[in-house]
Tab-separated table of C-alpha atoms and ligand atoms in Angstrom:
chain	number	residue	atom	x	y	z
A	776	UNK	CA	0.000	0.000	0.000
A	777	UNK	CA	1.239	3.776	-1.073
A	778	UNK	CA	1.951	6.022	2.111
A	779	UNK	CA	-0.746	8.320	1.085
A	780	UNK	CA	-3.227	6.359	0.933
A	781	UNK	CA	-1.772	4.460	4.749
A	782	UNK	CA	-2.250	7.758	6.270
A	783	UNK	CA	-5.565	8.461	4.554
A	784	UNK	CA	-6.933	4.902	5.614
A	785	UNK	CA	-5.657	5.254	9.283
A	786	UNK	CA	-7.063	8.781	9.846
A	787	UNK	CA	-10.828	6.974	8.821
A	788	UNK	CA	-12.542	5.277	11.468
A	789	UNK	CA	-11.856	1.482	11.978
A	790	UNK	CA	-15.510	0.848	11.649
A	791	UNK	CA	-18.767	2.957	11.145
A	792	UNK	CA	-19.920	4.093	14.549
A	793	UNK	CA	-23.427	3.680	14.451
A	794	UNK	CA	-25.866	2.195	11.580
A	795	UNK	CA	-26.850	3.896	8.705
A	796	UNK	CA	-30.763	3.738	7.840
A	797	UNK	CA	-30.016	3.972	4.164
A	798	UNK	CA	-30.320	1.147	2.131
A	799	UNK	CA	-33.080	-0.465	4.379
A	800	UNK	CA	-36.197	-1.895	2.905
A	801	UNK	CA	-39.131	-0.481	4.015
A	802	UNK	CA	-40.191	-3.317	6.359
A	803	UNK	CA	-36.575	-3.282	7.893
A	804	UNK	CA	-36.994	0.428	8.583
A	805	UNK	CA	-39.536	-0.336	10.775
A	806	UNK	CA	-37.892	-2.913	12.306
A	807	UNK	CA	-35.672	-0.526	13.105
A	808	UNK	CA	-38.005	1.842	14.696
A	809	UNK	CA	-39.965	-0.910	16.568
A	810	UNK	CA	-36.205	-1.473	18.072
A	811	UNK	CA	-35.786	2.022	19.199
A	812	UNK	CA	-39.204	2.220	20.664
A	813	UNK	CA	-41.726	3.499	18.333
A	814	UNK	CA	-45.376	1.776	19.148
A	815	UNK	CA	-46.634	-0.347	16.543
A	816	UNK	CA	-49.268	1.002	15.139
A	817	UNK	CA	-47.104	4.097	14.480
A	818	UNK	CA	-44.659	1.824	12.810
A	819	UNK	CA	-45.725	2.312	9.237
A	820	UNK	CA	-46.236	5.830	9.127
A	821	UNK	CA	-43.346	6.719	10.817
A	822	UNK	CA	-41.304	4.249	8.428
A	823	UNK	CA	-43.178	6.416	5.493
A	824	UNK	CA	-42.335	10.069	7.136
A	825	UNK	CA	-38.602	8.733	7.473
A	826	UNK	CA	-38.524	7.022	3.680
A	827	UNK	CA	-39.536	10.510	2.562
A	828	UNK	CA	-36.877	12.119	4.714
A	829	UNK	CA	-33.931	10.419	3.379
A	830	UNK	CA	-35.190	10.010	-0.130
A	831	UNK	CA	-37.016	12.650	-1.417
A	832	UNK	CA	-35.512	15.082	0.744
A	833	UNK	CA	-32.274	14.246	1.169
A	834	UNK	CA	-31.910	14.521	4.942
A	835	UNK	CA	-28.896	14.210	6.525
A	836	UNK	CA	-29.673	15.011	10.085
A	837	UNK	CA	-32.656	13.734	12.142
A	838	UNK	CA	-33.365	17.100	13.724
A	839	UNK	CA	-34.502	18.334	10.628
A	840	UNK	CA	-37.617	16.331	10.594
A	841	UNK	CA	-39.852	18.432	11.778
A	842	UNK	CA	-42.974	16.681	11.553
A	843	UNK	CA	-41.326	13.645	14.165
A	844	UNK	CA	-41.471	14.601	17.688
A	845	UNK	CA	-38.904	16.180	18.903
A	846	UNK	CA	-38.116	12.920	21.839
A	847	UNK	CA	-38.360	10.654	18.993
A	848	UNK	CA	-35.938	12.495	16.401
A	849	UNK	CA	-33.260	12.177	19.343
A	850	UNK	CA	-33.930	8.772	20.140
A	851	UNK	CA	-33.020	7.865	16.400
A	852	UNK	CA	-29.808	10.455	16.565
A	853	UNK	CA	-28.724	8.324	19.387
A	854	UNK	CA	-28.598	5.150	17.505
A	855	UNK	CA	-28.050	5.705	14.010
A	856	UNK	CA	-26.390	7.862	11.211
A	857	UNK	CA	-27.693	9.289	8.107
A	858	UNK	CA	-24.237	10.523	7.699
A	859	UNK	CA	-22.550	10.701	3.625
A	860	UNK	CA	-20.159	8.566	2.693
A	861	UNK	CA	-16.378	10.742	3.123
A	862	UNK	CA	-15.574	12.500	-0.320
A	863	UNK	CA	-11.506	11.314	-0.212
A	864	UNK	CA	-11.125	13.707	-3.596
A	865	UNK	CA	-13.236	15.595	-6.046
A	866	UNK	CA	-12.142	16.098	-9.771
A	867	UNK	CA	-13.489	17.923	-12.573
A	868	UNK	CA	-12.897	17.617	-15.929
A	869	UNK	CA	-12.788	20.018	-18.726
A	870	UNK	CA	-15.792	18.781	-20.357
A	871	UNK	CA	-17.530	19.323	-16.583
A	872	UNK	CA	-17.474	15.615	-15.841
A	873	UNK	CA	-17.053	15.122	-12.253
A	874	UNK	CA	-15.855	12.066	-10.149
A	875	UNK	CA	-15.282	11.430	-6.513
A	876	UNK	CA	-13.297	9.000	-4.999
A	877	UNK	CA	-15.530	8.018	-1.898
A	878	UNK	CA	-14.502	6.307	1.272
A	879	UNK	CA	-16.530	3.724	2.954
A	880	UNK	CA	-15.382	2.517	6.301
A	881	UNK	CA	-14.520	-0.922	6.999
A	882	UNK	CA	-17.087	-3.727	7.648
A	883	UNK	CA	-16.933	-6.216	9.948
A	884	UNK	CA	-13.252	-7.458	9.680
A	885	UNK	CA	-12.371	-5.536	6.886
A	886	UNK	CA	-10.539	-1.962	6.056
A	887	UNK	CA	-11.632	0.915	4.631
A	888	UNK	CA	-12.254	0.984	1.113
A	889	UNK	CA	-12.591	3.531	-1.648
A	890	UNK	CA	-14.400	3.275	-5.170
A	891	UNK	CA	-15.127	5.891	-7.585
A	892	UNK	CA	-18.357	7.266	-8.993
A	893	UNK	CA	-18.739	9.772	-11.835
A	894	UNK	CA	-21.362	12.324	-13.036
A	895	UNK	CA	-21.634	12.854	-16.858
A	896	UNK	CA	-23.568	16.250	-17.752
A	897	UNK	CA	-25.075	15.971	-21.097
A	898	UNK	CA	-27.152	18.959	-22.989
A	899	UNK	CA	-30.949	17.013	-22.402
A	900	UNK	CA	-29.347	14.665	-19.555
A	901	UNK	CA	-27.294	13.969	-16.242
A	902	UNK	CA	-25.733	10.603	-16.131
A	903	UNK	CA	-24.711	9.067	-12.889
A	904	UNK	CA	-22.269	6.201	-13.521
A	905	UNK	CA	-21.790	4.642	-9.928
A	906	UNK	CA	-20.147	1.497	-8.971
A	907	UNK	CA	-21.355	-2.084	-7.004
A	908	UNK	CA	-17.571	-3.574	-5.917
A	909	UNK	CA	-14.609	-2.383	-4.924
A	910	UNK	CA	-12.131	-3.898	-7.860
A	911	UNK	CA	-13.618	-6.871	-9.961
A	912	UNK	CA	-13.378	-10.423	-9.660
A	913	UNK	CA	-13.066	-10.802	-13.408
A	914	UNK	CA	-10.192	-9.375	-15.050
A	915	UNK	CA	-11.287	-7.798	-19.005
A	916	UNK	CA	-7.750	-7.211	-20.727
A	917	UNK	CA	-8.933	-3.764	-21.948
A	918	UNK	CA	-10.543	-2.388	-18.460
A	919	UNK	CA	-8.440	-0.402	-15.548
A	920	UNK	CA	-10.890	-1.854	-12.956
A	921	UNK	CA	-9.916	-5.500	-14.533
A	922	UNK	CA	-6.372	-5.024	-12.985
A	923	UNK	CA	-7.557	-4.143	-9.404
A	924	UNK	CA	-8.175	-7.421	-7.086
A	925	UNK	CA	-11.608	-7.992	-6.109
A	926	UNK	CA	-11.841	-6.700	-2.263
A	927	UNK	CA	-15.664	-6.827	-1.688
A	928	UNK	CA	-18.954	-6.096	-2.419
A	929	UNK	CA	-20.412	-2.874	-1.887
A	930	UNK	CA	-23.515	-2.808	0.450
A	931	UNK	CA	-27.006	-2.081	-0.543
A	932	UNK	CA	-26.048	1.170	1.607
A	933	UNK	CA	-22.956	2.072	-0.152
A	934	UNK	CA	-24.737	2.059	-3.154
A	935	UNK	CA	-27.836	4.244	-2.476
A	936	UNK	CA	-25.277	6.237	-0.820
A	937	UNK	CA	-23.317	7.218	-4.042
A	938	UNK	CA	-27.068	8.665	-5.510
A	939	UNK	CA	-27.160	10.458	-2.496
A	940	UNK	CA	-23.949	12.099	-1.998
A	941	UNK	CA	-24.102	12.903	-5.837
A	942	UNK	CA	-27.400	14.306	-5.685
A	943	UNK	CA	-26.490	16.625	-2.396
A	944	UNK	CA	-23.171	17.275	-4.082
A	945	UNK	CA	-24.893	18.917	-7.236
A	946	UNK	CA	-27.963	20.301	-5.440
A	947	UNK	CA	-30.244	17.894	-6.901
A	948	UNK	CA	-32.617	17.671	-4.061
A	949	UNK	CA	-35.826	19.788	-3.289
A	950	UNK	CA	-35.435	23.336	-2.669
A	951	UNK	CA	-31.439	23.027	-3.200
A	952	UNK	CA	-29.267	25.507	-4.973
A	953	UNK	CA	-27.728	23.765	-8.136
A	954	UNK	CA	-23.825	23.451	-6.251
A	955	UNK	CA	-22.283	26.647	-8.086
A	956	UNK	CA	-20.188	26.787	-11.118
A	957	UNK	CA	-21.572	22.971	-11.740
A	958	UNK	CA	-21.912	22.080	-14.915
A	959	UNK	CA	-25.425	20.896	-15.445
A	960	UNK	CA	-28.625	19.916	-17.737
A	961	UNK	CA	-30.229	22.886	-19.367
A	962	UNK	CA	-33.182	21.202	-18.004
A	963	UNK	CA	-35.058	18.372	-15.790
A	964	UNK	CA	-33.351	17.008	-12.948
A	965	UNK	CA	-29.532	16.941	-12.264
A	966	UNK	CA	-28.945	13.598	-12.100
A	967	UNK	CA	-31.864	12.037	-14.547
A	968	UNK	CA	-30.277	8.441	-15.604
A	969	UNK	CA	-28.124	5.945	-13.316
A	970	UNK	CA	-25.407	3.619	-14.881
A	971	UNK	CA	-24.339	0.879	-13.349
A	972	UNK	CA	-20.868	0.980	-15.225
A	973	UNK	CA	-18.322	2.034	-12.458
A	974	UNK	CA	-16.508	-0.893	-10.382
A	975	UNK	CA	-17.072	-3.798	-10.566
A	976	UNK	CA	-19.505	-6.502	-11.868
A	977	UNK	CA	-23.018	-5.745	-10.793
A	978	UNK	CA	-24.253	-9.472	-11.267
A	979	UNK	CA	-21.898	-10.519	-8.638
A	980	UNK	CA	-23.277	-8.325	-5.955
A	981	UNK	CA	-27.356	-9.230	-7.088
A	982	UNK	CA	-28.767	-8.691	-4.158
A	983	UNK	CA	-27.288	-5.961	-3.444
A	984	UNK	CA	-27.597	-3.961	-6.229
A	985	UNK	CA	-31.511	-5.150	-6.930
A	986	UNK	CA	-32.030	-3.560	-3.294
A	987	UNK	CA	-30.439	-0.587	-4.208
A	988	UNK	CA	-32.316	0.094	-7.506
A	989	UNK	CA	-35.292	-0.600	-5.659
A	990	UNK	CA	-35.005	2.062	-3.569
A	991	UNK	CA	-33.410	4.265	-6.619
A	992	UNK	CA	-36.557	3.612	-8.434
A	993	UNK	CA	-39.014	4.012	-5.194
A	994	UNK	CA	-41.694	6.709	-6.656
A	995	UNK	CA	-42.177	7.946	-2.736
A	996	UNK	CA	-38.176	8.788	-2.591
A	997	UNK	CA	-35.791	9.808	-5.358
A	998	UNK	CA	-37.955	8.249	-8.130
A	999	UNK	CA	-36.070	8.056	-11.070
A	1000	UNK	CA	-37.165	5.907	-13.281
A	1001	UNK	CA	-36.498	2.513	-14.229
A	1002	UNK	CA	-36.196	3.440	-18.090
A	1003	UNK	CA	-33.715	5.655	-17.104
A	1004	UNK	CA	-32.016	3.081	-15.002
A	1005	UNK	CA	-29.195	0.743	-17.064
A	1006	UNK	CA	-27.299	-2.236	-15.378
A	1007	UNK	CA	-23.953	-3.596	-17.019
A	1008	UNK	CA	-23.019	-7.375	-17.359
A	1009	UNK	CA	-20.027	-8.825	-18.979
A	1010	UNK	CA	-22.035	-11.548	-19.271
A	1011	UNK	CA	-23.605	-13.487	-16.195
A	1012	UNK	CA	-25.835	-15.468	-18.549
A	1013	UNK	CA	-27.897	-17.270	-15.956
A	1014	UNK	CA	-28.413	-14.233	-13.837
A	1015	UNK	CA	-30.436	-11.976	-16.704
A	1016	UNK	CA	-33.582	-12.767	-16.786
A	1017	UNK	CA	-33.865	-12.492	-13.074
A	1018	UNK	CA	-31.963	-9.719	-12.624
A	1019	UNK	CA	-34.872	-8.410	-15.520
A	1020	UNK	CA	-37.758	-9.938	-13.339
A	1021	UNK	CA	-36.784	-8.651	-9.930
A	1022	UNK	CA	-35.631	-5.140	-11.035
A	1023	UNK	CA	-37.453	-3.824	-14.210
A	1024	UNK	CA	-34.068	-1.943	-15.147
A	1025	UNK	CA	-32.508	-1.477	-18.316
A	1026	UNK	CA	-30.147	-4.296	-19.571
A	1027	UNK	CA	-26.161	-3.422	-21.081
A	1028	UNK	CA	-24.375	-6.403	-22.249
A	1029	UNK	CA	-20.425	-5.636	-22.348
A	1030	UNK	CA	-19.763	-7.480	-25.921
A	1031	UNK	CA	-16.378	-6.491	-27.219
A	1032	UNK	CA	-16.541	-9.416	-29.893
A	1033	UNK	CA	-18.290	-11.166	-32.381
A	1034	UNK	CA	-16.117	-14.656	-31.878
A	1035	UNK	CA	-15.983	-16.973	-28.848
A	1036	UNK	CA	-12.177	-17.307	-29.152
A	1037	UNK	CA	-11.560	-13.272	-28.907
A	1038	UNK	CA	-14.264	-12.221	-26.728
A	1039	UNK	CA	-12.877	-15.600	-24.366
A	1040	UNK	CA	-9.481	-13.017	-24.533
A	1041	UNK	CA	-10.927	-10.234	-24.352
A	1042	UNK	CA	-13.648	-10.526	-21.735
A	1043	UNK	CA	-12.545	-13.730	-19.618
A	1044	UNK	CA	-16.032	-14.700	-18.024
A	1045	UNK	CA	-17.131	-16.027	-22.155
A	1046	UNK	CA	-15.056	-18.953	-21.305
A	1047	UNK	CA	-17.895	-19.879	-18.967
A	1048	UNK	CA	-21.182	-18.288	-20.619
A	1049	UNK	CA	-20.007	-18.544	-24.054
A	1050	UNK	CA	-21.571	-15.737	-26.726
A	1051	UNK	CA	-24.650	-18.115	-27.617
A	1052	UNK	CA	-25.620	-18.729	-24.328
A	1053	UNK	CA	-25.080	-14.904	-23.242
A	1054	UNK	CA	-27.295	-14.028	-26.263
A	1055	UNK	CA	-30.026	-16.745	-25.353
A	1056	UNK	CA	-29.899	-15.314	-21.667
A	1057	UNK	CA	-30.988	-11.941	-23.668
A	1058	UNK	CA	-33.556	-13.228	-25.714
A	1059	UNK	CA	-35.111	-14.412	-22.192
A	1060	UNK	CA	-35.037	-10.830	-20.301
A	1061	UNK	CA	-38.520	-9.907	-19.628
A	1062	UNK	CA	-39.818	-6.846	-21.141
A	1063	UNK	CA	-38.045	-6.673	-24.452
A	1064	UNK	CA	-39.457	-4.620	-26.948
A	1065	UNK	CA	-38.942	-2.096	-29.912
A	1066	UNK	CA	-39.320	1.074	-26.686
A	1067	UNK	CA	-37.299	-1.313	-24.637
A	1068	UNK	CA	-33.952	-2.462	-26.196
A	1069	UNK	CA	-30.741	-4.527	-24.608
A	1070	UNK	CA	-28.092	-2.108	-25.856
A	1071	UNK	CA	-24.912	-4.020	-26.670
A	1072	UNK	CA	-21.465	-2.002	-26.065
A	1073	UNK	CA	-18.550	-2.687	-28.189
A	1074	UNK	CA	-15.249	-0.718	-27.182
A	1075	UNK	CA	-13.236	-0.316	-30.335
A	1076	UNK	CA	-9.582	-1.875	-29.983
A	1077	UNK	CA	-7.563	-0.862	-32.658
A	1078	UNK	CA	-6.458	-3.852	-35.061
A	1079	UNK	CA	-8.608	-6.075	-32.567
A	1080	UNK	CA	-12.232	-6.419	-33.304
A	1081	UNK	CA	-12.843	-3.277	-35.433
A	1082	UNK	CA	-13.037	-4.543	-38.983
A	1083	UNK	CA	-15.575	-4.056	-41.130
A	1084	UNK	CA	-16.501	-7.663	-41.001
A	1085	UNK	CA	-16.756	-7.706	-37.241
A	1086	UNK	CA	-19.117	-5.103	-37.963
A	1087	UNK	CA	-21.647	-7.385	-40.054
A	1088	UNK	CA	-21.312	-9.633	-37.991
A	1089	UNK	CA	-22.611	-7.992	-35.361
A	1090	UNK	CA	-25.249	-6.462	-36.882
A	1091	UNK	CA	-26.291	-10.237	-38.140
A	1092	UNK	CA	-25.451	-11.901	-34.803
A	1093	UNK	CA	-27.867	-9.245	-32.880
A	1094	UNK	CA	-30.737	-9.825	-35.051
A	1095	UNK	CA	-34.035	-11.137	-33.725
A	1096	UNK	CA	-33.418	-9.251	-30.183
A	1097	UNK	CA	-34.199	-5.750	-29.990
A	1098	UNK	CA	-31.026	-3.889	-29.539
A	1099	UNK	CA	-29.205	-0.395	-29.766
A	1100	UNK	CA	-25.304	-0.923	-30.404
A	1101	UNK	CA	-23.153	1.748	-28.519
A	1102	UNK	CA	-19.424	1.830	-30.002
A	1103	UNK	CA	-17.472	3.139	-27.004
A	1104	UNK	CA	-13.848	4.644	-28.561
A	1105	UNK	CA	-11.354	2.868	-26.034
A	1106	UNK	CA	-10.195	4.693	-23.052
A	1107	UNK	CA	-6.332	4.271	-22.527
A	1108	UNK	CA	-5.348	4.424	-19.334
A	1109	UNK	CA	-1.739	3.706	-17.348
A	1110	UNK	CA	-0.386	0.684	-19.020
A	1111	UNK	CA	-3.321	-0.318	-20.960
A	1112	UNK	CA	-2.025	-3.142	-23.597
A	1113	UNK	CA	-4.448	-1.357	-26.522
A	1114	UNK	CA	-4.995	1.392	-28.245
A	1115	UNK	CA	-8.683	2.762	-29.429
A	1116	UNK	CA	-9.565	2.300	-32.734
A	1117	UNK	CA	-9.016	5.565	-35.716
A	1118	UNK	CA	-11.772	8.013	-36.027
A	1119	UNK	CA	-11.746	7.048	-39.693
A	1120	UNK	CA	-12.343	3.277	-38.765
A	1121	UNK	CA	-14.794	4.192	-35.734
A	1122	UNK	CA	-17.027	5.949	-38.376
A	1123	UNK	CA	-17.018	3.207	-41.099
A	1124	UNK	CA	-17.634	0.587	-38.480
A	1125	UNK	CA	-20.771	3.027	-37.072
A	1126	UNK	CA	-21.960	2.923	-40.645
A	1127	UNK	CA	-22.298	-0.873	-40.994
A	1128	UNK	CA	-23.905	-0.808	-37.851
A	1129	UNK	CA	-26.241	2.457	-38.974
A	1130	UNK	CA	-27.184	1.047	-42.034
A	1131	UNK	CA	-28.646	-2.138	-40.255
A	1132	UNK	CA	-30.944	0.350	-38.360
A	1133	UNK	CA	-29.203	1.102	-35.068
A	1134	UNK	CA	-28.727	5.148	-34.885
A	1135	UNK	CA	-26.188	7.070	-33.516
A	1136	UNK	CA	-23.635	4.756	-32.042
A	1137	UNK	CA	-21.025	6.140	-30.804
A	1138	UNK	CA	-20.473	7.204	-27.049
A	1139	UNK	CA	-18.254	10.529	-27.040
A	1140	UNK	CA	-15.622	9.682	-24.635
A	1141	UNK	CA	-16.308	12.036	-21.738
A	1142	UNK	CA	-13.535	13.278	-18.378
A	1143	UNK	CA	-10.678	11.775	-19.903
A	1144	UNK	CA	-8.451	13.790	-18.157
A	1145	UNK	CA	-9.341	12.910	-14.851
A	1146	UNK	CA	-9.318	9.125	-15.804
A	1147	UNK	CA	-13.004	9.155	-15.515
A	1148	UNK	CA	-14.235	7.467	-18.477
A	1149	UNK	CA	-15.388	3.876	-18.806
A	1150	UNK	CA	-13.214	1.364	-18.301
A	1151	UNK	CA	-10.682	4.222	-16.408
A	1152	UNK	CA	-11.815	3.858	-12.897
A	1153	UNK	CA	-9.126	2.082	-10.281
A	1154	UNK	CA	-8.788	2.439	-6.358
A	1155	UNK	CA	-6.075	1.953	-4.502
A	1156	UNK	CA	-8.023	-0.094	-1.970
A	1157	UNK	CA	-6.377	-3.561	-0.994
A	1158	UNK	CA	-7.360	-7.101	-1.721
A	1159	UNK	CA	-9.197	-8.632	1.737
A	1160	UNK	CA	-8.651	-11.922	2.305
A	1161	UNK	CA	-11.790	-14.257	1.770
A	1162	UNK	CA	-12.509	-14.647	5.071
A	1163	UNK	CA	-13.012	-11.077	5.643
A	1164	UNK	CA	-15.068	-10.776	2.632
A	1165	UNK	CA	-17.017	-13.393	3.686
A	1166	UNK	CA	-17.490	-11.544	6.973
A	1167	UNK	CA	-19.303	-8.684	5.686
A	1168	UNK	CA	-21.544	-10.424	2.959
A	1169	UNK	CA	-22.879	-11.496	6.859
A	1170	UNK	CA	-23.192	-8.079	7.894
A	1171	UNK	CA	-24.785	-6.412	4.685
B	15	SAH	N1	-18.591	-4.802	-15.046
B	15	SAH	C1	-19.622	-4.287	-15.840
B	15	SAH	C2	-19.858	-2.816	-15.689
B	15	SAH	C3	-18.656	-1.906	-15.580
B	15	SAH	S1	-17.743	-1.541	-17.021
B	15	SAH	C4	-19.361	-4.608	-17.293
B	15	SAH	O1	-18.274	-5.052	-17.613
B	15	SAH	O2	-20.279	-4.452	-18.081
B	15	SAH	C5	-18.734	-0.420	-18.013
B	15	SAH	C6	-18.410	-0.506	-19.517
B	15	SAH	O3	-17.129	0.060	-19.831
B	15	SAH	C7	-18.367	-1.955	-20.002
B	15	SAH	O4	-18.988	-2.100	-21.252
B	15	SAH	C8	-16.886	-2.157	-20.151
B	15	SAH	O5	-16.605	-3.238	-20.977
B	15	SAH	C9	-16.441	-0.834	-20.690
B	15	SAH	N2	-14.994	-0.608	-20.589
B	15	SAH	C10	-14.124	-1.156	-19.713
B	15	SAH	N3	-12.871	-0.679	-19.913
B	15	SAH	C11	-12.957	0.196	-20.937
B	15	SAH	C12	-12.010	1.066	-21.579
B	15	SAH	N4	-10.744	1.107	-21.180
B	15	SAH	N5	-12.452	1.853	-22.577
B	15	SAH	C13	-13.752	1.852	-22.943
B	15	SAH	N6	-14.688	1.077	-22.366
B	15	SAH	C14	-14.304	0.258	-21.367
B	16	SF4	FE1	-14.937	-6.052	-14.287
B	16	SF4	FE2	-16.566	-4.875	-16.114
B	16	SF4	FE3	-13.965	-4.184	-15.928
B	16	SF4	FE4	-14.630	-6.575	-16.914
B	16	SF4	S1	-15.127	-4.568	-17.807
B	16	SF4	S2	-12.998	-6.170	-15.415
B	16	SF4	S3	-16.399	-7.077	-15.654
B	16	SF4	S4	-15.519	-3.896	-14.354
């Protein structure tokens, strides 16, 4: 481990003092309350009044919630937090894209860790790209996160958390002041679309991340919507449809390659859930239709899997499921063994792909220079032995 990073690790707290209320389910909310006291037949409509609180409001402090009495809003200070995850260091980039390195404290037997989330502004749209692991279990030859051992799952909490924090950060909650000199929307809300493309694989940490876009999508609390909502596999075949049946979101499918022996290179897990059986996992995600499309991304490695053949044939291997294709240009980053594709060749390739019907795409490589585009995030967090993994999938 870097000396920095020591010192910034040892100055966090060993473990989170008290327990966070975010990320409960509604029914464990009032668990919670029934612990601290509240009568039962209050239970549900206090559990409501706090749900609004922390979601559509964006509380951070009990004493704000005014329509609690006063007794019972200290009760709850006493034994748990609504406090933001620590912001270890803010960057923005030229094109306003912003990313924060976040520090979560340690769980159960584990350390500290830190993971990375990003906001993309866009003219009609705010994108927040946030991530479900620290590091990645699976290790894509083209991906920064890929060369970063797995160290855990992040919590249902952890995740909500990074909406949250992003959201306060920007001024994206009711009656806040967009955060000045931000760059924003023209219009509509700050953050309008989540991504689940930061760290990590999001199919590895299911339950996790279903609880967390549950409460994402919650139309009593932050309420974005599930259309706007987009979860990113490499390619856990036998997890899609349910990950379509128990969250309604929006299906990605990292492709990369038209050919079992390339993408098996290229994006490791196809040696397990080869390209036919990934597809066939598509065709089976519920909800598909022309308004509601898998979109397939396809990072263009130069001299790799950018002819114009790969192109047809993956406009001919996609047929039959409704799709949109996004080209992402590839992001270089420290080391990276590739580099992205010419603009020339990125064009000709969209064109195949256009003239089969998909529009527009390309994804314009956004915060470059803060190593904030896809496949660019890394922390410097540790591997945790299994044992202390284990641990905290317990305490989650
Ligand atoms: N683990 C999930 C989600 C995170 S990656 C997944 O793999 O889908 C989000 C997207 O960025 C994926 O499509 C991923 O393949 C792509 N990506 C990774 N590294 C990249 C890079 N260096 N340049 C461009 N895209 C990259
Ligand atoms: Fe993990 Fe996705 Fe990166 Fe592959 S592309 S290493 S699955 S984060």
């Amino acid at each position: 481990m870097n000396a920095a990073l020591e010192d910034r690790l040892a100055s966090a707290p060993l473990v989170a003092e008290k327990p966070s209320l975010i990320g409960l389910s509604r029914p464990a909310l009032a668990d919670a309350l029934r612990e601290a006291g509240v009568p039962e037949a209050q239970l549900r409509m206090r559990a409501a009044q706090l749900w609004h609180w922390l979601y559509f409001r964006g509380a951070t402090d009990f004493a704000a919630m005014t329509n609690m009495a006063k007794g019972l809003r200290e009760l709850l200070a006493q034994r748990f937090t609504l406090a933001r995850p620590e912001v270890a260091s803010e960057q923005v980039s030229v094109d306003g894209t912003r990313k924060w390195l976040l520090r979560f404290p340690a769980r159960g037997a584990g350390r500290p860790v830190e993971v990375e989330t990003v906001y993309i502004p866009e003219e009609g749209r705010g994108t927040l790209c946030i991530s479900s692991q620290v590091g990645c279990t699976l290790t894509c030859t083209f991906c920064h996160t890929g060369t970063q051992r797995m160290v855990r799952n992040l919590t249902t909490e952890e995740i909500v958390s990074q909406i949250l924090l992003a959201r306060e950060g920007l001024g994206d909650f009711p009656a806040a002041a967009v955060a000045p000199g931000a760059i924003v929307p023209g219009e509509g809300r700050l953050i309008s679309n989540v991504v689940l493309m930061g760290m990590g694989e999001p199919l590895y940490n299911f339950d996790n991340v279903r609880d967390a876009m549950l409460i994402a999508a919650d139309g009593d609390g932050m309420a974005l919507s599930k259309r706007r909502i987009t979860l990113s596999t490499s390619g856990v075949a036998p997890m899609i449809p349910r990950a379509g049946a128990e969250t309604g979101v929006m299906l990605a499918i990292s492709l990369h390659a038209v050919r079992d022996d390339l993408r098996d290179e290229l994006v490791p897990i196809n040696r397990k859930w080869p390209i036919a059986e990934l597809l066939d996992a598509c065709r089976a995600y519920p909800g598909l239709s022309n308004s509601r499309r898998i979109t397939f991304e396809y990072v263009m490695l130069k001299g790799v899997n950018d002819s114009l053949a790969e192109a047809r044939d993956l406009v001919r291997l996609l047929s039959g499921i409704p799709a949109k294709i996004n080209l992402i240009p590839f992001n270089p980053w420290p080391g990276s063994p590739y580099e992205c594709s010419g603009w020339e060749r990125i064009e000709a390739f969209a064109e195949v792909v256009n003239r089969a019907g998909y529009a527009s795409p390309i994804r314009t490589p956004r915060g470059r220079d803060i190593l904030a585009a896809c496949g660019q995030l890394k922390s410097a967090s540790e591997r945790m032995r299994k044992s202390e993994r284990e641990a905290i999938s317990g305490a989650a």
